[in-house]
């Protein structure tokens, strides 16, 4: 329907409009009219997305091999950045979350991993937020 000059943006979405390939503006929820064949709208959901991080073997700092699985949550907070700055924000966050969990757990002692999970979760979240902020997303990650 967007090619006909009208689109419906739902409450949990924002519509990012490009005119002749250049960023025009962000449209709020409701029925939105555009110039046919000139404007293109990309709808971006602002809902929280849950992404399982597959289980993987991690070697801790004291050379103990453990299995780690995680869940990453992210939400797009800037619809323009999530389209313009990166091609696929979901895939990028999945890969960066997997790498970050592996690195943070790998730099810790087994005793730390078992007793101090809140501190490790906070460290992982801080690293992910620092990396994904430039993509217009806010993240969280929990592992076990």
mmCIF file of C-alpha atoms in Angstrom:
data_model
loop_
_atom_site.group_PDB
_atom_site.id
_atom_site.type_symbol
_atom_site.label_atom_id
_atom_site.label_comp_id
_atom_site.label_asym_id
_atom_site.label_seq_id
_atom_site.Cartn_x
_atom_site.Cartn_y
_atom_site.Cartn_z
ATOM 1 C CA UNK A 1 0.000 0.000 0.000
ATOM 2 C CA UNK A 2 2.998 2.308 0.476
ATOM 3 C CA UNK A 3 3.462 2.506 -3.301
ATOM 4 C CA UNK A 4 -0.068 3.894 -3.582
ATOM 5 C CA UNK A 5 0.774 6.865 -1.393
ATOM 6 C CA UNK A 6 -0.550 5.725 1.986
ATOM 7 C CA UNK A 7 0.735 3.476 4.759
ATOM 8 C CA UNK A 8 -0.465 2.530 8.215
ATOM 9 C CA UNK A 9 2.131 2.764 10.968
ATOM 10 C CA UNK A 10 1.119 0.731 14.025
ATOM 11 C CA UNK A 11 1.473 1.951 17.618
ATOM 12 C CA UNK A 12 4.688 -0.003 18.274
ATOM 13 C CA UNK A 13 6.358 1.067 15.005
ATOM 14 C CA UNK A 14 7.874 4.127 13.467
ATOM 15 C CA UNK A 15 8.048 4.733 9.729
ATOM 16 C CA UNK A 16 11.343 6.005 8.348
ATOM 17 C CA UNK A 17 10.700 7.737 5.026
ATOM 18 C CA UNK A 18 13.237 8.089 2.252
ATOM 19 C CA UNK A 19 12.595 10.372 -0.713
ATOM 20 C CA UNK A 20 14.656 9.495 -3.783
ATOM 21 C CA UNK A 21 16.954 7.517 -1.451
ATOM 22 C CA UNK A 22 17.590 10.381 0.978
ATOM 23 C CA UNK A 23 16.321 10.381 4.541
ATOM 24 C CA UNK A 24 13.200 12.526 4.735
ATOM 25 C CA UNK A 25 11.667 12.061 8.214
ATOM 26 C CA UNK A 26 10.236 9.645 10.789
ATOM 27 C CA UNK A 27 6.494 9.071 10.813
ATOM 28 C CA UNK A 28 4.532 8.395 14.008
ATOM 29 C CA UNK A 29 1.668 5.863 14.322
ATOM 30 C CA UNK A 30 -1.455 6.337 12.242
ATOM 31 C CA UNK A 31 -2.278 6.551 8.556
ATOM 32 C CA UNK A 32 0.530 8.317 6.736
ATOM 33 C CA UNK A 33 0.427 9.742 3.242
ATOM 34 C CA UNK A 34 3.419 9.880 0.916
ATOM 35 C CA UNK A 35 4.169 10.816 -2.659
ATOM 36 C CA UNK A 36 3.652 7.673 -4.795
ATOM 37 C CA UNK A 37 6.774 6.282 -6.529
ATOM 38 C CA UNK A 38 8.947 8.915 -4.836
ATOM 39 C CA UNK A 39 8.757 8.096 -1.117
ATOM 40 C CA UNK A 40 9.672 4.725 0.407
ATOM 41 C CA UNK A 41 8.870 3.875 4.013
ATOM 42 C CA UNK A 42 10.749 1.366 6.173
ATOM 43 C CA UNK A 43 8.799 0.336 9.246
ATOM 44 C CA UNK A 44 10.880 -0.185 12.397
ATOM 45 C CA UNK A 45 9.464 -1.971 15.429
ATOM 46 C CA UNK A 46 10.245 -0.457 18.812
ATOM 47 C CA UNK A 47 9.252 -3.574 20.759
ATOM 48 C CA UNK A 48 11.776 -5.571 22.774
ATOM 49 C CA UNK A 49 13.217 -8.496 20.807
ATOM 50 C CA UNK A 50 14.335 -11.685 22.586
ATOM 51 C CA UNK A 51 17.240 -13.505 20.994
ATOM 52 C CA UNK A 52 18.631 -16.817 22.308
ATOM 53 C CA UNK A 53 22.409 -17.107 22.131
ATOM 54 C CA UNK A 54 23.358 -20.725 21.381
ATOM 55 C CA UNK A 55 25.242 -22.738 23.986
ATOM 56 C CA UNK A 56 28.990 -22.720 23.530
ATOM 57 C CA UNK A 57 32.047 -24.066 25.278
ATOM 58 C CA UNK A 58 34.139 -21.427 27.055
ATOM 59 C CA UNK A 59 37.490 -21.937 28.747
ATOM 60 C CA UNK A 60 37.778 -19.842 31.901
ATOM 61 C CA UNK A 61 40.948 -18.075 33.012
ATOM 62 C CA UNK A 62 41.854 -21.047 35.213
ATOM 63 C CA UNK A 63 41.546 -23.471 32.211
ATOM 64 C CA UNK A 64 38.184 -25.028 33.068
ATOM 65 C CA UNK A 65 35.862 -25.737 30.153
ATOM 66 C CA UNK A 66 32.209 -24.825 30.795
ATOM 67 C CA UNK A 67 29.081 -24.608 28.658
ATOM 68 C CA UNK A 68 27.483 -21.177 28.499
ATOM 69 C CA UNK A 69 24.086 -20.273 27.028
ATOM 70 C CA UNK A 70 22.646 -16.772 27.033
ATOM 71 C CA UNK A 71 19.624 -14.695 26.098
ATOM 72 C CA UNK A 72 20.006 -11.217 24.636
ATOM 73 C CA UNK A 73 17.248 -8.623 24.704
ATOM 74 C CA UNK A 74 17.354 -5.520 22.590
ATOM 75 C CA UNK A 75 15.097 -2.669 21.652
ATOM 76 C CA UNK A 76 15.541 -0.121 18.922
ATOM 77 C CA UNK A 77 15.492 3.339 20.470
ATOM 78 C CA UNK A 78 16.472 5.314 17.366
ATOM 79 C CA UNK A 79 14.701 4.057 14.227
ATOM 80 C CA UNK A 80 16.868 6.103 11.850
ATOM 81 C CA UNK A 81 20.186 4.795 13.192
ATOM 82 C CA UNK A 82 18.911 1.208 13.198
ATOM 83 C CA UNK A 83 18.356 1.469 9.437
ATOM 84 C CA UNK A 84 21.068 3.857 8.261
ATOM 85 C CA UNK A 85 24.031 2.843 10.462
ATOM 86 C CA UNK A 86 23.839 -0.953 10.055
ATOM 87 C CA UNK A 87 22.362 -3.379 7.562
ATOM 88 C CA UNK A 88 20.942 -6.033 9.930
ATOM 89 C CA UNK A 89 20.857 -4.933 13.556
ATOM 90 C CA UNK A 90 19.439 -8.279 14.796
ATOM 91 C CA UNK A 91 22.220 -10.378 13.307
ATOM 92 C CA UNK A 92 24.880 -7.943 14.485
ATOM 93 C CA UNK A 93 23.596 -7.911 18.052
ATOM 94 C CA UNK A 94 23.406 -11.716 18.072
ATOM 95 C CA UNK A 95 27.014 -12.036 16.952
ATOM 96 C CA UNK A 96 28.350 -9.340 19.254
ATOM 97 C CA UNK A 97 26.441 -10.756 22.251
ATOM 98 C CA UNK A 98 27.847 -14.238 21.612
ATOM 99 C CA UNK A 99 31.396 -12.893 21.376
ATOM 100 C CA UNK A 100 31.020 -10.655 24.431
ATOM 101 C CA UNK A 101 29.663 -13.455 26.643
ATOM 102 C CA UNK A 102 32.506 -15.715 25.551
ATOM 103 C CA UNK A 103 35.134 -13.018 26.233
ATOM 104 C CA UNK A 104 33.813 -11.903 29.626
ATOM 105 C CA UNK A 105 33.328 -15.443 30.925
ATOM 106 C CA UNK A 106 36.679 -16.520 29.458
ATOM 107 C CA UNK A 107 38.506 -13.780 31.374
ATOM 108 C CA UNK A 108 36.965 -14.850 34.694
ATOM 109 C CA UNK A 109 37.877 -17.587 37.134
ATOM 110 C CA UNK A 110 35.418 -20.471 37.536
ATOM 111 C CA UNK A 111 34.701 -19.382 41.112
ATOM 112 C CA UNK A 112 33.795 -15.891 39.857
ATOM 113 C CA UNK A 113 31.551 -17.348 37.155
ATOM 114 C CA UNK A 114 29.640 -19.450 39.698
ATOM 115 C CA UNK A 115 29.293 -16.854 42.467
ATOM 116 C CA UNK A 116 29.371 -13.416 40.851
ATOM 117 C CA UNK A 117 26.994 -13.677 37.890
ATOM 118 C CA UNK A 118 25.381 -10.279 38.562
ATOM 119 C CA UNK A 119 28.698 -8.472 38.164
ATOM 120 C CA UNK A 120 29.463 -10.396 34.983
ATOM 121 C CA UNK A 121 25.972 -9.648 33.609
ATOM 122 C CA UNK A 122 26.481 -5.952 34.332
ATOM 123 C CA UNK A 123 29.859 -5.996 32.590
ATOM 124 C CA UNK A 124 28.353 -7.750 29.544
ATOM 125 C CA UNK A 125 25.462 -5.254 29.401
ATOM 126 C CA UNK A 126 27.835 -2.276 29.613
ATOM 127 C CA UNK A 127 29.968 -3.626 26.764
ATOM 128 C CA UNK A 128 26.921 -4.402 24.594
ATOM 129 C CA UNK A 129 25.333 -1.012 25.240
ATOM 130 C CA UNK A 130 28.547 0.759 24.313
ATOM 131 C CA UNK A 131 28.735 -1.109 21.008
ATOM 132 C CA UNK A 132 25.053 -1.059 20.042
ATOM 133 C CA UNK A 133 24.302 2.534 21.004
ATOM 134 C CA UNK A 134 25.710 3.720 17.678
ATOM 135 C CA UNK A 135 23.193 1.421 15.941
ATOM 136 C CA UNK A 136 20.207 2.954 17.739
ATOM 137 C CA UNK A 137 19.612 -0.040 20.037
ATOM 138 C CA UNK A 138 19.620 -0.696 23.767
ATOM 139 C CA UNK A 139 20.570 -4.211 24.946
ATOM 140 C CA UNK A 140 20.589 -6.593 27.888
ATOM 141 C CA UNK A 141 22.031 -10.081 28.155
ATOM 142 C CA UNK A 142 21.615 -12.859 30.735
ATOM 143 C CA UNK A 143 23.535 -16.098 30.668
ATOM 144 C CA UNK A 144 23.765 -19.315 32.632
#
